[in-house]
Amino acid sequence: MSETSHGTTAGTRSRLREIPTVTARDGIGGTLAFKRDPLSFLAGGIARHGDIFRFRPLGIPMVLVNHPDHVQHVLADNSANYDKDAFIFKAVRPMLRDGLIPVTDMDRWRRQRHMMAPHFTPRAVASFVHNMTDETEQALGRWEERARADADGILEFTEEFGQLALRIVNRSLFSAAVGDAALAFERAFGAANGILGDFLRFPFPPLSVPTPSHRRLRRAIDDMDAFVSLFVDKRLSGNEEDGADGGADLLSLLLHSVDEESGTGMGLEQLHHEVLNLCVGAFETTTCGLSWTFDLLARHPEAEEKLHAEVDAVLGGRLPVFEDLERLVHTRRIIDEALRIRSPAFQTMRRAREEDELAGFRVPAGSNMVINSYLLHRHPDFWDDPERFDPDRFTPEEVARRPRHAYVPFGSGPRVCIGKHFALTELALVLASVARGHRLVLPEGAPAVEPEARITLRPKGGVRLRLERRR
Ligand code: HEM
């Protein structure tokens, strides 16, 4: 009897069902419909076939899984059989190289993750709280100034949140004051996100072909690399002004790390890639998270009123500190709900290393398992009226009623987001610090902001809001 290391045998295989396949009416293997609108295509596939189906855009074997049990199997329970040698990570590799986000070699991943993990524990994150509130205060000063200069007082906040997120992560992990360079990084990432987002929908021609848009991608990556070099080179040359307290930060840890096997350091190139992965991982998702949270709040006055009442009661006008977080209960529920309905990192994939059994279906080796949290977070079996914004979905009783893997904004299993505590703390502190004295208000007649499926789920055109002082 032939047997794979992950448990399908010739005997079990014969009783396994084949996964339903999207047919030619969607273009060859779903190629055209997927290119036009991937979210609608996948939602249509779920409506026709249920929680698991196959499709082959341009011949790439994909399997969408949309049930919490399937997600748990792929990301957590049988994660050893599902690696990151999947299509989406191949697409982002020219940008992220072999950094922590896409790395496939699990020994290398384990060493890197183990080394960085102590900088992301709740206790480590508590030491970044002052950076988070201080940067938000400075940002509020900039926004007030800019709003005064604008006749309507309206700002495009997505770009503003991007700069805030970058300043916070660089100050916290690398003791770097990136200042206005943040804008250049933000624009370069925006260009790369657009080009790679298009490529994910229709992966032709290959990225190695120097089309005008692929050359733009190359330039955008060069600009992101230059941003990282700005503070890594300064630290290497030992003459930086802003790293005075950087003795024990993550950058110095990476610089002095020694590979136990080879006895050598990680090498400057790898160091550079790890720093870039952290900048990208932290910046874009948090930017989308803040943008969607404030957009949703501006459209839901009852949630905003509750937020203001809580912030006033807990903070009494002062800036939040770490100990306040456990009492900012409604604040946290608003964030959880925003990350549900507009999950920033809304898609990921894993490659099935070997044939496997999943819920009675045969998963062929080499399948790209697609997990789409935009759709999973709307699964009607687990979410009532899923388009409704309702932070009370996250009361402890409601959370306990759902399977854990019905909600995965930070992923799950060994490759769960390393920055989860960092991000949740930052989002809550920015929200509370702003709500202490300000509101971001929807301009009269503002249309709904559409989600745009790129690598991340961006607000199309950014969120435009008016900054007002609270009365
Ligand atoms: C709202 C904010 C954030 C969201 C929604 C988010 C989401 C995610 C998700 C879903 C994954 C897993 C991807 C997969 O399994 O394929 C991930 C991984 C990762 N995230 Fe985040 N993230 C956020 C913030 C951050 C922050 C603040 C940092 C760093 C400071 C960060 C760094 C990373 C890294 C390095 C990985 C790869 C981890 C590994 O494979 O070991 N993220 N993130």
XYZ file of C-alpha atoms and ligand atoms in Angstrom:
514
model
C 0.000 0.000 0.000
C 1.449 3.375 -0.933
C 1.354 5.855 1.922
C 2.268 9.504 2.230
C 3.744 10.842 5.461
C 0.538 12.790 6.001
C -1.813 9.930 6.072
C -3.604 9.240 2.778
C -3.240 5.643 1.755
C -4.461 3.926 -1.374
C -7.258 2.542 0.844
C -8.386 5.861 2.258
C -7.957 7.572 -1.102
C -10.577 5.373 -2.687
C -13.252 6.574 -0.241
C -12.288 10.251 -0.454
C -14.395 12.605 -2.518
C -12.945 14.829 -5.218
C -13.182 18.551 -4.444
C -15.820 20.275 -6.646
C -14.243 22.242 -9.469
C -15.218 25.583 -10.992
C -16.146 24.946 -14.589
C -15.256 26.500 -17.912
C -18.189 28.909 -17.760
C -15.998 31.142 -15.572
C -13.317 31.304 -18.270
C -10.577 28.673 -18.366
C -10.513 27.399 -14.785
C -12.000 30.678 -13.514
C -9.152 32.774 -14.973
C -11.260 35.577 -16.414
C -13.785 35.900 -13.603
C -10.963 35.813 -11.040
C -9.110 38.552 -12.923
C -12.220 40.769 -13.143
C -13.152 40.612 -9.481
C -11.529 37.963 -7.277
C -13.822 38.525 -4.285
C -17.031 38.168 -6.324
C -15.591 35.162 -8.137
C -14.747 33.406 -4.872
C -18.089 34.366 -3.276
C -19.855 32.939 -6.361
C -17.837 29.709 -6.061
C -18.894 29.349 -2.402
C -22.531 29.979 -3.329
C -22.405 27.222 -5.986
C -20.085 24.649 -4.458
C -20.017 25.265 -0.701
C -17.061 25.752 1.626
C -14.426 24.039 -0.506
C -13.823 24.150 -4.256
C -11.020 24.051 -6.820
C -10.188 26.505 -9.576
C -7.184 26.995 -11.868
C -6.525 30.599 -12.897
C -3.964 30.369 -15.727
C -3.534 26.710 -14.806
C -2.377 27.353 -11.197
C -4.067 24.757 -8.957
C -6.002 26.552 -6.208
C -8.378 25.231 -3.535
C -10.507 27.721 -1.628
C -11.329 26.619 1.924
C -13.954 28.629 3.755
C -14.952 26.660 6.833
C -13.350 27.305 10.255
C -12.507 23.581 10.554
C -10.708 23.630 7.180
C -8.802 26.761 8.141
C -7.778 25.198 11.445
C -6.572 22.057 9.631
C -4.431 23.951 7.111
C -2.990 26.708 9.322
C -2.708 24.899 12.643
C -3.497 21.190 13.101
C -1.703 19.898 10.005
C 0.495 22.931 9.338
C 3.515 20.635 8.787
C 1.964 19.603 5.463
C 1.135 23.158 4.338
C 4.056 25.459 3.661
C 4.521 28.947 2.241
C 5.864 27.746 -1.099
C 2.507 28.963 -2.424
C 1.656 31.251 -5.309
C 0.987 34.421 -3.257
C 4.371 34.209 -1.510
C 6.175 33.543 -4.801
C 4.569 36.758 -6.066
C 5.748 38.897 -3.123
C 9.221 37.307 -2.930
C 10.890 39.902 -5.243
C 9.930 42.489 -2.589
C 10.225 40.556 0.687
C 13.005 38.156 -0.388
C 13.684 35.527 2.295
C 12.424 37.550 5.258
C 10.126 36.214 7.977
C 6.851 36.744 6.073
C 7.440 34.549 2.965
C 10.368 32.340 4.048
C 9.718 28.677 3.215
C 12.743 26.952 4.783
C 11.259 26.044 8.157
C 14.599 25.672 9.984
C 15.573 29.131 8.928
C 12.091 30.450 9.822
C 12.287 28.864 13.304
C 15.661 30.481 14.059
C 14.568 33.919 12.856
C 11.208 33.818 14.604
C 12.727 32.552 17.855
C 15.224 35.387 17.809
C 12.642 38.115 17.200
C 9.827 36.781 19.380
C 10.963 38.380 22.694
C 10.456 41.837 21.149
C 6.786 41.123 20.501
C 5.537 39.728 23.819
C 2.829 41.711 25.660
C 5.497 42.826 28.142
C 7.830 44.092 25.384
C 4.926 45.824 23.670
C 4.041 47.555 26.967
C 7.399 49.336 26.746
C 6.368 50.818 23.362
C 3.171 52.420 24.680
C 4.731 55.815 25.193
C 6.032 55.831 21.584
C 2.539 55.015 20.349
C 0.722 57.760 22.270
C 3.465 60.332 21.745
C 3.530 59.776 17.967
C -0.287 60.033 17.907
C -0.105 63.366 19.779
C 2.436 64.650 17.266
C 0.275 63.424 14.385
C -2.770 65.217 15.843
C -0.704 68.424 15.893
C 0.193 67.959 12.198
C -3.405 67.113 11.268
C -4.788 70.175 13.080
C -2.329 72.422 11.296
C -3.136 70.905 7.917
C -6.892 70.947 8.552
C -6.691 74.673 9.371
C -4.917 75.266 6.049
C -7.677 73.450 4.117
C -10.927 75.351 3.502
C -13.056 72.259 4.364
C -10.717 70.862 7.017
C -10.848 67.500 5.204
C -7.769 65.249 5.105
C -6.945 62.032 3.276
C -6.316 59.993 6.407
C -5.042 56.752 4.889
C -1.762 58.422 3.950
C -1.622 60.094 7.379
C -2.179 56.792 9.190
C 0.552 55.222 7.054
C 3.068 57.754 8.256
C 1.944 57.373 11.841
C 2.236 53.563 11.665
C 5.718 53.730 10.141
C 6.972 56.248 12.683
C 5.659 54.079 15.538
C 7.178 50.810 14.335
C 10.547 52.285 13.428
C 10.853 54.170 16.685
C 9.831 51.114 18.719
C 11.820 48.351 17.041
C 14.767 50.183 15.514
C 15.035 53.396 17.612
C 14.848 55.256 14.314
C 13.194 58.627 13.789
C 12.245 58.217 10.129
C 10.475 61.597 9.822
C 9.527 62.613 6.298
C 11.266 59.594 4.713
C 8.122 57.715 5.783
C 6.244 59.346 2.913
C 8.694 58.026 0.284
C 8.360 54.495 1.711
C 4.596 54.776 1.790
C 4.382 55.833 -1.846
C 6.845 53.133 -2.958
C 4.869 50.457 -1.132
C 1.623 51.823 -2.602
C 3.053 51.381 -6.126
C 4.295 47.841 -5.357
C 0.978 46.894 -3.734
C -0.912 47.973 -6.874
C 1.371 46.137 -9.311
C 1.598 42.942 -7.245
C -2.164 43.093 -6.575
C -2.770 43.081 -10.361
C -0.292 40.235 -10.771
C -2.105 38.119 -8.181
C -5.307 38.465 -10.194
C -3.680 37.651 -13.527
C -0.132 36.331 -13.199
C 1.064 37.017 -16.711
C 3.636 37.890 -17.953
C 6.037 36.663 -15.223
C 7.541 39.359 -13.013
C 10.980 38.658 -14.526
C 9.769 40.095 -17.871
C 10.707 43.800 -17.841
C 7.337 45.323 -18.797
C 6.891 49.023 -17.896
C 4.867 48.079 -14.807
C 7.416 45.464 -13.702
C 10.163 48.076 -14.091
C 8.089 50.384 -11.864
C 7.895 47.555 -9.339
C 11.715 47.252 -9.415
C 12.076 50.996 -8.750
C 9.534 50.835 -5.903
C 11.499 47.972 -4.290
C 14.724 49.985 -4.688
C 13.047 52.916 -2.906
C 11.888 50.675 -0.038
C 15.412 49.253 0.251
C 16.819 52.793 0.361
C 14.439 53.640 3.225
C 15.679 50.649 5.246
C 19.337 51.469 4.468
C 18.778 54.939 5.868
C 18.771 53.736 9.454
C 20.485 50.330 9.142
C 23.610 51.934 7.607
C 23.600 54.646 10.253
C 23.601 52.018 12.985
C 26.327 50.029 11.213
C 28.569 53.050 10.934
C 27.949 53.698 14.633
C 27.238 57.375 14.115
C 23.570 57.834 14.566
C 21.903 60.453 16.666
C 18.530 58.845 17.136
C 19.750 55.451 18.361
C 20.928 56.705 21.734
C 18.587 54.322 23.528
C 18.837 51.725 20.795
C 21.293 49.526 22.717
C 18.771 46.735 23.268
C 16.379 47.262 20.400
C 15.490 44.716 17.727
C 17.905 46.206 15.226
C 20.912 45.729 17.499
C 19.740 42.217 18.310
C 19.598 41.350 14.610
C 22.987 42.985 14.036
C 24.643 40.930 16.751
C 22.808 37.681 16.145
C 24.923 34.631 15.536
C 23.730 31.606 13.626
C 24.215 28.681 16.007
C 25.067 26.250 13.219
C 27.510 28.313 11.194
C 28.720 30.500 14.077
C 28.474 33.546 11.827
C 26.152 36.522 11.906
C 23.053 36.620 9.755
C 24.730 38.632 7.007
C 23.903 42.177 6.057
C 21.639 41.266 3.210
C 19.468 39.010 5.335
C 19.420 41.605 8.110
C 18.197 44.173 5.609
C 15.441 41.845 4.407
C 14.240 41.097 7.942
C 13.981 44.807 8.729
C 12.088 45.402 5.490
C 9.679 42.538 6.293
C 8.905 44.089 9.665
C 8.378 47.548 8.127
C 6.045 46.129 5.461
C 4.239 43.743 7.861
C 3.646 46.485 10.389
C 2.943 49.440 8.183
C 0.414 48.430 5.551
C -1.884 46.281 7.679
C -2.018 48.821 10.517
C -2.670 51.633 8.023
C -5.619 49.752 6.552
C -6.814 48.794 10.050
C -6.811 52.422 11.244
C -8.395 53.707 8.022
C -11.268 51.237 8.120
C -11.812 51.664 11.870
C -12.181 55.445 11.654
C -14.274 55.222 8.481
C -16.668 52.750 10.126
C -16.829 54.817 13.327
C -17.663 57.980 11.384
C -20.610 56.072 9.846
C -21.862 54.578 13.120
C -22.586 57.379 15.613
C -23.930 55.014 18.296
C -20.602 53.116 18.404
C -18.727 56.418 18.454
C -20.825 57.732 21.358
C -20.076 54.594 23.368
C -16.392 55.005 22.569
C -16.397 58.607 23.787
C -18.234 57.694 26.991
C -15.710 54.913 27.716
C -12.637 56.999 26.903
C -13.917 59.864 29.096
C -14.660 57.520 31.999
C -11.376 55.583 31.839
C -8.956 58.353 30.917
C -10.630 61.478 32.290
C -8.822 63.541 29.659
C -5.269 62.162 30.089
C -3.303 60.076 27.578
C -3.776 56.295 27.872
C -1.167 54.061 29.523
C -0.775 50.285 29.180
C -2.865 49.506 32.279
C -5.857 51.344 30.750
C -6.141 48.866 27.895
C -8.016 46.202 29.849
C -10.669 48.782 30.776
C -11.037 50.089 27.213
C -13.427 47.246 26.467
C -15.660 48.894 23.881
C -12.605 50.412 22.173
C -11.198 46.917 21.684
C -14.525 45.548 20.393
C -14.678 48.315 17.779
C -11.234 47.257 16.572
C -12.095 43.554 16.549
C -15.229 44.249 14.521
C -13.397 46.538 12.062
C -10.782 43.786 11.542
C -13.641 41.346 10.887
C -15.599 43.312 8.352
C -12.544 44.838 6.639
C -9.794 42.300 7.362
C -6.607 44.076 6.128
C -4.554 40.916 5.441
C -7.568 39.325 3.804
C -5.920 36.548 1.812
C -3.221 34.003 2.347
C -2.206 30.678 0.854
C -0.398 27.486 1.738
C 0.934 24.809 -0.590
C 0.001 21.193 0.143
C 3.367 19.434 0.292
C 1.782 16.009 0.022
C -1.665 14.642 -0.715
C -3.942 15.029 2.274
C -7.447 14.325 3.498
C -9.552 17.323 4.455
C -13.146 16.915 5.630
C -13.552 13.770 3.517
C -12.054 15.363 0.394
C -8.800 14.453 -1.356
C -6.427 17.427 -1.455
C -3.914 16.815 -4.276
C -0.232 17.475 -3.527
C 0.849 20.872 -4.842
C -2.545 22.553 -4.326
C -2.469 26.215 -3.331
C -4.872 26.350 -0.384
C -6.564 29.768 -0.445
C -7.871 31.266 2.811
C -9.812 34.477 2.376
C -10.753 36.117 5.669
C -12.989 38.695 3.946
C -15.292 35.804 3.005
C -14.673 33.635 6.085
C -15.595 36.594 8.328
C -18.962 36.718 6.541
C -19.780 33.012 6.752
C -23.540 32.975 7.436
C -23.297 29.963 9.792
C -21.161 31.978 12.202
C -22.050 35.635 11.598
C -25.614 36.991 11.689
C -26.285 39.718 9.147
C -22.549 39.828 8.331
C -22.533 43.245 6.599
C -23.779 44.970 9.781
C -21.077 46.730 11.843
C -21.687 45.537 15.396
C -18.849 45.625 17.963
C -21.014 43.577 20.389
C -20.220 40.499 18.321
C -17.073 40.489 20.443
C -18.554 40.205 23.936
C -16.944 37.202 25.727
C -20.231 35.230 25.402
C -20.455 35.796 21.639
C -16.786 34.936 21.127
C -17.220 31.683 23.095
C -20.170 30.692 20.865
C -18.091 30.717 17.675
C -15.335 28.320 16.582
C -11.988 30.048 17.067
C -11.069 29.785 13.388
C -14.191 31.654 12.239
C -12.136 34.800 12.930
C -8.496 34.937 11.806
C -7.431 38.541 11.078
C -3.903 37.668 12.268
C -3.791 34.126 10.874
C -3.278 31.108 13.139
C -0.880 28.283 13.952
C 2.910 28.596 13.961
C 2.941 31.362 11.326
C 0.435 33.556 13.192
C 1.291 37.272 12.965
C 4.296 38.010 15.172
C 3.048 41.602 15.556
C -0.466 40.741 16.806
C -0.072 42.236 20.326
C 1.862 45.167 18.916
C -0.909 45.891 16.400
C -3.841 45.464 18.799
C -2.139 47.698 21.380
C -1.311 50.324 18.773
C -4.803 50.365 17.274
C -6.450 50.740 20.708
C -4.043 53.467 21.817
C -4.380 55.501 18.632
C -8.164 55.209 18.775
C -8.344 56.242 22.438
C -5.758 59.028 22.071
C -7.690 60.566 19.167
C -11.112 60.066 20.814
C -9.864 61.841 23.955
C -10.292 65.258 22.316
C -11.132 64.788 18.629
C -13.504 63.174 16.184
C -12.967 62.212 12.563
C -16.223 63.138 10.859
C -17.687 62.049 7.532
C -17.964 64.981 5.089
C -21.543 65.745 3.986
C -22.681 63.339 1.229
C -19.477 61.278 1.330
C -19.973 58.060 -0.678
C -19.209 54.632 0.766
C -15.516 53.753 0.565
C -15.023 50.634 -1.528
C -12.614 47.915 -0.464
C -9.929 47.352 -3.079
C -8.434 43.841 -3.197
C -4.663 44.264 -3.545
C -2.156 42.273 -1.497
C -4.045 43.927 1.345
C -7.637 45.174 1.498
C -7.189 48.914 0.937
C -9.836 51.636 1.093
C -10.103 52.659 -2.567
C -8.954 56.270 -2.921
C -8.224 56.460 0.842
C -10.572 57.627 3.611
C -11.363 61.337 3.537
C -12.576 62.683 6.866
C -12.845 66.011 8.669
C -10.883 66.488 11.877
C -12.969 68.197 14.570
C -12.332 68.952 18.198
C -14.854 67.238 20.476
C -17.156 69.659 22.239
C -3.709 45.139 12.060
C -2.438 44.823 11.879
C -1.932 43.502 11.358
C -2.611 42.505 10.694
C -4.097 42.465 10.317
C -1.645 41.467 10.408
C -1.953 40.266 9.778
C -1.055 39.226 9.602
C -1.401 37.908 9.134
C -2.799 37.443 8.715
C -0.263 37.163 9.114
C -0.151 35.677 8.745
C -0.040 35.483 7.268
C -0.090 34.012 6.884
O -0.366 33.132 7.701
O 0.128 33.723 5.714
C 0.824 38.017 9.538
C 2.142 37.629 9.618
C 3.171 38.485 9.967
N 3.041 39.774 10.448
Fe 1.312 40.767 10.766
N -0.418 41.856 10.867
C -0.542 43.080 11.473
C 0.448 43.801 12.102
C 1.778 43.451 12.156
C 2.811 44.185 12.837
C 2.571 45.435 13.685
C 4.000 43.550 12.580
C 5.393 43.869 13.051
C 5.717 44.817 13.898
C 3.693 42.405 11.740
C 4.630 41.514 11.227
C 4.297 40.279 10.679
C 5.301 39.275 10.321
C 6.816 39.449 10.389
C 4.592 38.141 9.884
C 5.173 36.789 9.444
C 5.246 35.905 10.685
C 5.803 34.508 10.446
O 5.573 33.917 9.393
O 6.445 33.993 11.371
N 2.330 42.369 11.517
N 0.308 39.259 9.856
